[in-house]
Amino acid sequence: MQGNLTPKSFGLIWIAISLGSFGQILLKLGLGHKDLGGGSIVATLTRILTAMANPYVLGGLALYVISTFFWILVLSRVRLSVAYPLISMSYFLVVVLSALVLHERVNWLYAIAGLAFISGGVSFIGLGLGRAREREGK
Amino acid sequence: MTLSSFGLLWLTLICVSTGQILLKLGVGTEKIPVGGSIFKTLGNIMGAMLRPKAVVGFGFYVVGTFIWLLILSRVPLSIAFPMFSMSYFLVVILSATVLKERVDWRFAIIGLILISVGVTCIGLSSPKAGNREQGIGNRREFYHESPKGRKPEIGIRKKTGYAAGTAVRTKLSITTELSSRSMWLRRAVGRDA
C-alpha cells in the first residue's frame, strides 16, 4: 500500500529530523547570549541581520533549508498519520542536544512529561488528518 | 520565558503558519513531480515556489525566521523549541477554514489538548522569571554577568544550580538590600513613617 513506511523513507525521515535539529543547535550556538532585541525595530532588524553573518547561524539556516527539502520528499512518500509521530521525535532530539551540546539546564522531569504529551498530541493530529484524507479517497 | 518572549513566539507562529497556508495556496493542488533524480525534484520544487502566492508565503516564512532568531537570542533552546509545537493550533484551524481541508475533529481536539498540556509542562520547567532568561543554564554566562571586581561565586552556583541567575540574583539582592536600608534610614529619620 502506498504511503507506508519503507526503510528508505524511514531513512529520509531521520535525515530530515537530524538536519533540522542540528540546524537549531547551530543557530543557538551562533547567536550566543546577546539579546538581539531592544531599541527601534530597525535597530533590532540590523542586529538580526548582523547576527546572520555568523558562520554558525548561516550553517544552521542552511541545514534548516536542506531539512525542509527532505521533509517535502518524505511527505510525498509517507502518510501523514505515519510521518507526524516521527516528526515529533525532533522535539526530543533538540532538547537532548541542547543539554549535551549547549549545556542548557534541563528539568528532565517536566521536560520528558512535556515532550511525551507534545509528541502524543502531534501523533493524534497526524492520525486525524490521515483519516480525513483517507475518507476523501486521496 | 517572559510574557514578551511568549508574544514574540506567537508572532513567529502566525508568520510561519500564514506562510505555510500561502505556500499551499500558491503551489495549489497540482502535484510537484518527485520522481527522477534528486536535482530534478529540487528544480521542480523551486519552480513551484515561483508562483505569486507562494512567493508571498515564502516572505512570511523569512519574517518568521527573523523573529525566531530574536527569540533564540533570549530563550534557552530546550524551552523555545518544544513551544513551537503550538503551531499545530494554527495549522489545524487554518487548514480547515482557509484551505477547506477535511479534519477529523475528534483526533485534532485530543491532539491539541495533549500539546497544550505538554507545552504547559515545558513552561513550568522554565526557571522562574526574575532572572535574565537568555543566560540560564549556560555556565559561560555566569562569568559574563558577574559584576566587576567580584569573584564568580561558584559555591552559590553549585547550591542553587542556576548558573546565570545567581549573578543576577546577587545583584538584585544587593539593590533591594540597599533600597530597604535607605527606607530604614528614612524611617529612622522620621520622614516616611
Tab-separated table of N, CA and C in Angstrom, chain A residues 23-137:
chain	number	residue	atom	x	y	z
A	23	GLY	N	20.467	21.954	12.941
A	23	GLY	CA	20.330	23.328	12.462
A	23	GLY	C	19.967	24.261	13.600
A	24	GLN	N	18.985	23.850	14.425
A	24	GLN	CA	18.574	24.693	15.564
A	24	GLN	C	19.718	24.882	16.546
A	25	ILE	N	20.450	23.780	16.806
A	25	ILE	CA	21.575	23.863	17.736
A	25	ILE	C	22.621	24.855	17.223
A	26	LEU	N	22.916	24.766	15.915
A	26	LEU	CA	23.894	25.690	15.339
A	26	LEU	C	23.405	27.136	15.451
A	27	LEU	N	22.105	27.350	15.202
A	27	LEU	CA	21.547	28.703	15.326
A	27	LEU	C	21.798	29.253	16.716
A	28	LYS	N	21.455	28.447	17.719
A	28	LYS	CA	21.604	28.902	19.097
A	28	LYS	C	23.081	29.121	19.444
A	29	LEU	N	23.945	28.219	18.956
A	29	LEU	CA	25.387	28.364	19.201
A	29	LEU	C	25.884	29.683	18.625
A	30	GLY	N	25.442	29.986	17.415
A	30	GLY	CA	25.918	31.185	16.730
A	30	GLY	C	25.383	32.452	17.354
A	31	LEU	N	24.155	32.395	17.870
A	31	LEU	CA	23.542	33.607	18.423
A	31	LEU	C	24.121	33.960	19.781
A	32	GLY	N	24.601	32.940	20.494
A	32	GLY	CA	25.185	33.215	21.797
A	32	GLY	C	24.154	33.730	22.767
A	33	HIS	N	24.559	34.657	23.627
A	33	HIS	CA	23.645	35.097	24.684
A	33	HIS	C	23.350	36.572	24.621
A	34	LYS	N	23.708	37.176	23.488
A	34	LYS	CA	23.412	38.602	23.390
A	34	LYS	C	21.987	38.777	22.920
A	35	ASP	N	21.210	39.533	23.672
A	35	ASP	CA	19.832	39.819	23.294
A	35	ASP	C	19.839	40.686	22.031
A	36	LEU	N	19.192	40.174	20.976
A	36	LEU	CA	19.178	40.931	19.722
A	36	LEU	C	18.122	42.037	19.740
A	37	GLY	N	17.200	41.965	20.707
A	37	GLY	CA	16.098	42.930	20.730
A	37	GLY	C	16.488	44.237	21.403
A	38	GLY	N	15.499	45.112	21.551
A	38	GLY	CA	15.726	46.381	22.211
A	38	GLY	C	15.931	47.489	21.206
A	39	GLY	N	15.545	48.702	21.591
A	39	GLY	CA	15.660	49.837	20.679
A	39	GLY	C	14.578	49.796	19.621
A	40	SER	N	14.826	50.481	18.535
A	40	SER	CA	13.810	50.544	17.482
A	40	SER	C	13.775	49.235	16.699
A	41	ILE	N	12.733	49.097	15.878
A	41	ILE	CA	12.607	47.895	15.058
A	41	ILE	C	13.760	47.801	14.069
A	42	VAL	N	14.162	48.965	13.541
A	42	VAL	CA	15.263	48.979	12.574
A	42	VAL	C	16.545	48.487	13.237
A	43	ALA	N	16.773	48.967	14.473
A	43	ALA	CA	17.982	48.557	15.193
A	43	ALA	C	17.967	47.051	15.424
A	44	THR	N	16.800	46.522	15.826
A	44	THR	CA	16.674	45.088	16.068
A	44	THR	C	16.940	44.305	14.791
A	45	LEU	N	16.339	44.784	13.694
A	45	LEU	CA	16.493	44.095	12.407
A	45	LEU	C	17.958	44.083	11.973
A	46	THR	N	18.615	45.245	12.174
A	46	THR	CA	20.030	45.324	11.818
A	46	THR	C	20.828	44.322	12.621
A	47	ARG	N	20.498	44.234	13.932
A	47	ARG	CA	21.229	43.297	14.781
A	47	ARG	C	20.988	41.851	14.337
A	48	ILE	N	19.737	41.553	13.935
A	48	ILE	CA	19.433	40.191	13.482
A	48	ILE	C	20.221	39.881	12.217
A	49	LEU	N	20.233	40.844	11.288
A	49	LEU	CA	20.945	40.622	10.026
A	49	LEU	C	22.436	40.462	10.268
A	50	THR	N	22.976	41.261	11.198
A	50	THR	CA	24.397	41.138	11.521
A	50	THR	C	24.682	39.768	12.120
A	51	ALA	N	23.768	39.328	13.010
A	51	ALA	CA	23.957	38.020	13.640
A	51	ALA	C	23.939	36.915	12.597
A	52	MET	N	23.199	37.149	11.500
A	52	MET	CA	23.097	36.116	10.469
A	52	MET	C	24.398	35.939	9.695
A	53	ALA	N	25.314	36.896	9.836
A	53	ALA	CA	26.595	36.764	9.148
A	53	ALA	C	27.499	35.765	9.863
A	54	ASN	N	27.144	35.421	11.095
A	54	ASN	CA	27.924	34.444	11.851
A	54	ASN	C	27.902	33.080	11.150
A	55	PRO	N	29.080	32.443	10.997
A	55	PRO	CA	29.115	31.170	10.265
A	55	PRO	C	28.206	30.096	10.851
A	56	TYR	N	28.093	30.038	12.184
A	56	TYR	CA	27.215	29.034	12.797
A	56	TYR	C	25.760	29.287	12.424
A	57	VAL	N	25.370	30.577	12.488
A	57	VAL	CA	23.983	30.920	12.163
A	57	VAL	C	23.705	30.591	10.704
A	58	LEU	N	24.639	30.944	9.832
A	58	LEU	CA	24.476	30.634	8.407
A	58	LEU	C	24.353	29.127	8.197
A	59	GLY	N	25.243	28.394	8.873
A	59	GLY	CA	25.205	26.931	8.769
A	59	GLY	C	23.876	26.386	9.254
A	60	GLY	N	23.408	26.925	10.378
A	60	GLY	CA	22.129	26.487	10.932
A	60	GLY	C	20.988	26.728	9.966
A	61	LEU	N	20.977	27.916	9.358
A	61	LEU	CA	19.911	28.241	8.400
A	61	LEU	C	19.989	27.309	7.190
A	62	ALA	N	21.231	27.024	6.741
A	62	ALA	CA	21.391	26.139	5.589
A	62	ALA	C	20.852	24.747	5.904
A	63	LEU	N	21.200	24.224	7.091
A	63	LEU	CA	20.706	22.897	7.486
A	63	LEU	C	19.179	22.890	7.540
A	64	TYR	N	18.629	23.992	8.003
A	64	TYR	CA	17.179	24.144	8.119
A	64	TYR	C	16.525	24.036	6.733
A	65	VAL	N	17.133	24.740	5.756
A	65	VAL	CA	16.582	24.714	4.397
A	65	VAL	C	16.697	23.306	3.798
A	66	ILE	N	17.874	22.681	3.997
A	66	ILE	CA	18.067	21.342	3.433
A	66	ILE	C	17.067	20.369	4.056
A	67	SER	N	16.865	20.491	5.384
A	67	SER	CA	15.945	19.558	6.041
A	67	SER	C	14.523	19.764	5.518
A	68	THR	N	14.182	21.021	5.159
A	68	THR	CA	12.847	21.270	4.601
A	68	THR	C	12.661	20.501	3.296
A	69	PHE	N	13.694	20.489	2.454
A	69	PHE	CA	13.598	19.732	1.206
A	69	PHE	C	13.384	18.248	1.484
A	70	PHE	N	14.082	17.738	2.497
A	70	PHE	CA	13.899	16.322	2.836
A	70	PHE	C	12.477	16.072	3.328
A	71	TRP	N	11.927	17.054	4.091
A	71	TRP	CA	10.548	16.888	4.559
A	71	TRP	C	9.571	16.805	3.402
A	72	ILE	N	9.806	17.642	2.395
A	72	ILE	CA	8.907	17.619	1.240
A	72	ILE	C	8.965	16.249	0.582
A	73	LEU	N	10.179	15.711	0.458
A	73	LEU	CA	10.339	14.364	-0.102
A	73	LEU	C	9.590	13.340	0.748
A	74	VAL	N	9.774	13.448	2.075
A	74	VAL	CA	9.143	12.488	2.987
A	74	VAL	C	7.628	12.561	2.856
A	75	LEU	N	7.100	13.793	2.898
A	75	LEU	CA	5.641	13.949	2.890
A	75	LEU	C	5.027	13.493	1.568
A	76	SER	N	5.847	13.472	0.508
A	76	SER	CA	5.292	12.995	-0.758
A	76	SER	C	5.297	11.463	-0.816
A	77	ARG	N	5.950	10.819	0.152
A	77	ARG	CA	6.034	9.360	0.127
A	77	ARG	C	5.257	8.683	1.242
A	78	VAL	N	5.166	9.357	2.386
A	78	VAL	CA	4.646	8.684	3.571
A	78	VAL	C	3.331	9.328	4.001
A	79	ARG	N	2.416	8.504	4.514
A	79	ARG	CA	1.146	9.037	5.017
A	79	ARG	C	1.384	9.943	6.218
A	80	LEU	N	0.508	10.969	6.366
A	80	LEU	CA	0.659	11.918	7.468
A	80	LEU	C	0.575	11.228	8.822
A	81	SER	N	-0.333	10.223	8.911
A	81	SER	CA	-0.515	9.539	10.197
A	81	SER	C	0.750	8.810	10.617
A	82	VAL	N	1.625	8.542	9.654
A	82	VAL	CA	2.896	7.893	9.972
A	82	VAL	C	3.990	8.950	10.152
A	83	ALA	N	3.941	9.970	9.315
A	83	ALA	CA	5.023	10.966	9.331
A	83	ALA	C	4.980	11.833	10.591
A	84	TYR	N	3.774	12.257	11.024
A	84	TYR	CA	3.668	13.187	12.140
A	84	TYR	C	4.255	12.660	13.447
A	85	PRO	N	3.923	11.405	13.842
A	85	PRO	CA	4.536	10.914	15.092
A	85	PRO	C	6.057	10.939	15.022
A	86	LEU	N	6.586	10.687	13.813
A	86	LEU	CA	8.043	10.703	13.686
A	86	LEU	C	8.588	12.128	13.718
A	87	ILE	N	7.808	13.076	13.168
A	87	ILE	CA	8.223	14.480	13.231
A	87	ILE	C	8.440	14.897	14.680
A	88	SER	N	7.536	14.429	15.568
A	88	SER	CA	7.607	14.885	16.952
A	88	SER	C	8.861	14.393	17.649
A	89	MET	N	9.548	13.426	17.055
A	89	MET	CA	10.820	12.977	17.630
A	89	MET	C	11.843	14.111	17.636
A	90	SER	N	11.674	15.072	16.727
A	90	SER	CA	12.648	16.164	16.657
A	90	SER	C	12.626	16.987	17.945
A	91	TYR	N	11.462	17.054	18.620
A	91	TYR	CA	11.404	17.807	19.885
A	91	TYR	C	12.310	17.152	20.923
A	92	PHE	N	12.249	15.824	20.999
A	92	PHE	CA	13.129	15.100	21.932
A	92	PHE	C	14.589	15.363	21.589
A	93	LEU	N	14.899	15.209	20.304
A	93	LEU	CA	16.284	15.336	19.873
A	93	LEU	C	16.834	16.730	20.205
A	94	VAL	N	16.027	17.769	19.945
A	94	VAL	CA	16.509	19.133	20.192
A	94	VAL	C	16.769	19.354	21.683
A	95	VAL	N	15.864	18.858	22.533
A	95	VAL	CA	16.050	19.075	23.974
A	95	VAL	C	17.295	18.328	24.472
A	96	VAL	N	17.469	17.078	24.019
A	96	VAL	CA	18.647	16.309	24.436
A	96	VAL	C	19.926	16.992	23.954
A	97	LEU	N	19.909	17.463	22.703
A	97	LEU	CA	21.100	18.131	22.173
A	97	LEU	C	21.364	19.465	22.876
A	98	SER	N	20.283	20.180	23.269
A	98	SER	CA	20.509	21.442	23.999
A	98	SER	C	21.235	21.170	25.300
A	99	ALA	N	20.876	20.045	25.940
A	99	ALA	CA	21.534	19.714	27.199
A	99	ALA	C	22.980	19.293	26.951
A	100	LEU	N	23.196	18.466	25.917
A	100	LEU	CA	24.531	17.914	25.681
A	100	LEU	C	25.478	18.935	25.059
A	101	VAL	N	25.024	19.622	24.014
A	101	VAL	CA	25.921	20.497	23.255
A	101	VAL	C	25.940	21.908	23.838
A	102	LEU	N	24.755	22.441	24.156
A	102	LEU	CA	24.693	23.834	24.620
A	102	LEU	C	24.824	23.947	26.134
A	103	HIS	N	24.858	22.788	26.828
A	103	HIS	CA	24.924	22.763	28.298
A	103	HIS	C	23.771	23.542	28.925
A	104	GLU	N	22.611	23.479	28.296
A	104	GLU	CA	21.464	24.124	28.921
A	104	GLU	C	20.991	23.248	30.065
A	105	ARG	N	20.490	23.904	31.104
A	105	ARG	CA	19.963	23.160	32.226
A	105	ARG	C	18.559	22.710	31.878
A	106	VAL	N	18.327	21.419	31.941
A	106	VAL	CA	17.003	20.915	31.599
A	106	VAL	C	16.406	20.262	32.835
A	107	ASN	N	15.189	20.641	33.140
A	107	ASN	CA	14.458	19.990	34.227
A	107	ASN	C	13.817	18.740	33.623
A	108	TRP	N	14.507	17.592	33.779
A	108	TRP	CA	14.138	16.414	32.985
A	108	TRP	C	12.749	15.886	33.297
A	109	LEU	N	12.338	16.018	34.555
A	109	LEU	CA	11.014	15.509	34.920
A	109	LEU	C	9.939	16.206	34.086
A	110	TYR	N	9.958	17.544	34.114
A	110	TYR	CA	8.977	18.323	33.356
A	110	TYR	C	9.189	18.158	31.858
A	111	ALA	N	10.480	18.145	31.454
A	111	ALA	CA	10.776	18.093	30.023
A	111	ALA	C	10.253	16.801	29.405
A	112	ILE	N	10.521	15.660	30.069
A	112	ILE	CA	10.100	14.386	29.487
A	112	ILE	C	8.584	14.276	29.481
A	113	ALA	N	7.952	14.724	30.590
A	113	ALA	CA	6.483	14.703	30.620
A	113	ALA	C	5.937	15.594	29.505
A	114	GLY	N	6.482	16.812	29.394
A	114	GLY	CA	6.002	17.745	28.378
A	114	GLY	C	6.184	17.203	26.979
A	115	LEU	N	7.375	16.644	26.719
A	115	LEU	CA	7.662	16.126	25.376
A	115	LEU	C	6.770	14.939	25.044
A	116	ALA	N	6.494	14.094	26.063
A	116	ALA	CA	5.626	12.941	25.818
A	116	ALA	C	4.228	13.413	25.419
A	117	PHE	N	3.709	14.406	26.152
A	117	PHE	CA	2.382	14.945	25.808
A	117	PHE	C	2.396	15.558	24.415
A	118	ILE	N	3.443	16.337	24.132
A	118	ILE	CA	3.505	17.012	22.833
A	118	ILE	C	3.545	15.984	21.705
A	119	SER	N	4.406	14.962	21.845
A	119	SER	CA	4.511	14.016	20.729
A	119	SER	C	3.221	13.203	20.608
A	120	GLY	N	2.569	12.925	21.753
A	120	GLY	CA	1.260	12.272	21.676
A	120	GLY	C	0.270	13.130	20.912
A	121	GLY	N	0.260	14.420	21.235
A	121	GLY	CA	-0.658	15.337	20.572
A	121	GLY	C	-0.402	15.445	19.073
A	122	VAL	N	0.865	15.577	18.721
A	122	VAL	CA	1.221	15.688	17.302
A	122	VAL	C	0.819	14.405	16.565
A	123	SER	N	1.040	13.255	17.226
A	123	SER	CA	0.666	11.987	16.603
A	123	SER	C	-0.834	11.939	16.353
A	124	PHE	N	-1.621	12.386	17.341
A	124	PHE	CA	-3.072	12.382	17.203
A	124	PHE	C	-3.516	13.240	16.030
A	125	ILE	N	-2.889	14.428	15.912
A	125	ILE	CA	-3.263	15.314	14.811
A	125	ILE	C	-2.934	14.653	13.476
A	126	GLY	N	-1.770	14.000	13.419
A	126	GLY	CA	-1.399	13.277	12.204
A	126	GLY	C	-2.402	12.189	11.864
A	127	LEU	N	-2.819	11.450	12.915
A	127	LEU	CA	-3.819	10.391	12.706
A	127	LEU	C	-5.115	10.986	12.174
A	128	GLY	N	-5.546	12.101	12.777
A	128	GLY	CA	-6.792	12.747	12.363
A	128	GLY	C	-6.746	13.212	10.920
A	129	LEU	N	-5.641	13.888	10.565
A	129	LEU	CA	-5.506	14.366	9.186
A	129	LEU	C	-5.466	13.192	8.220
A	130	GLY	N	-4.734	12.144	8.636
A	130	GLY	CA	-4.621	10.959	7.779
A	130	GLY	C	-5.971	10.315	7.544
A	131	ARG	N	-6.763	10.177	8.626
A	131	ARG	CA	-8.077	9.535	8.498
A	131	ARG	C	-8.996	10.345	7.592
A	132	ALA	N	-8.985	11.681	7.804
A	132	ALA	CA	-9.864	12.525	6.985
A	132	ALA	C	-9.486	12.395	5.511
A	133	ARG	N	-8.178	12.320	5.266
A	133	ARG	CA	-7.709	12.259	3.884
A	133	ARG	C	-8.067	10.914	3.240
A	134	GLU	N	-7.942	9.835	4.052
A	134	GLU	CA	-8.264	8.522	3.503
A	134	GLU	C	-9.746	8.431	3.153
A	135	ARG	N	-10.587	9.086	3.982
A	135	ARG	CA	-12.025	9.046	3.715
A	135	ARG	C	-12.334	9.759	2.413
A	136	GLU	N	-11.553	10.818	2.152
A	136	GLU	CA	-11.757	11.527	0.892
A	136	GLU	C	-11.279	10.701	-0.290
A	137	GLY	N	-10.513	9.668	0.030
A	137	GLY	CA	-10.018	8.784	-1.027
A	137	GLY	C	-8.828	9.337	-1.761
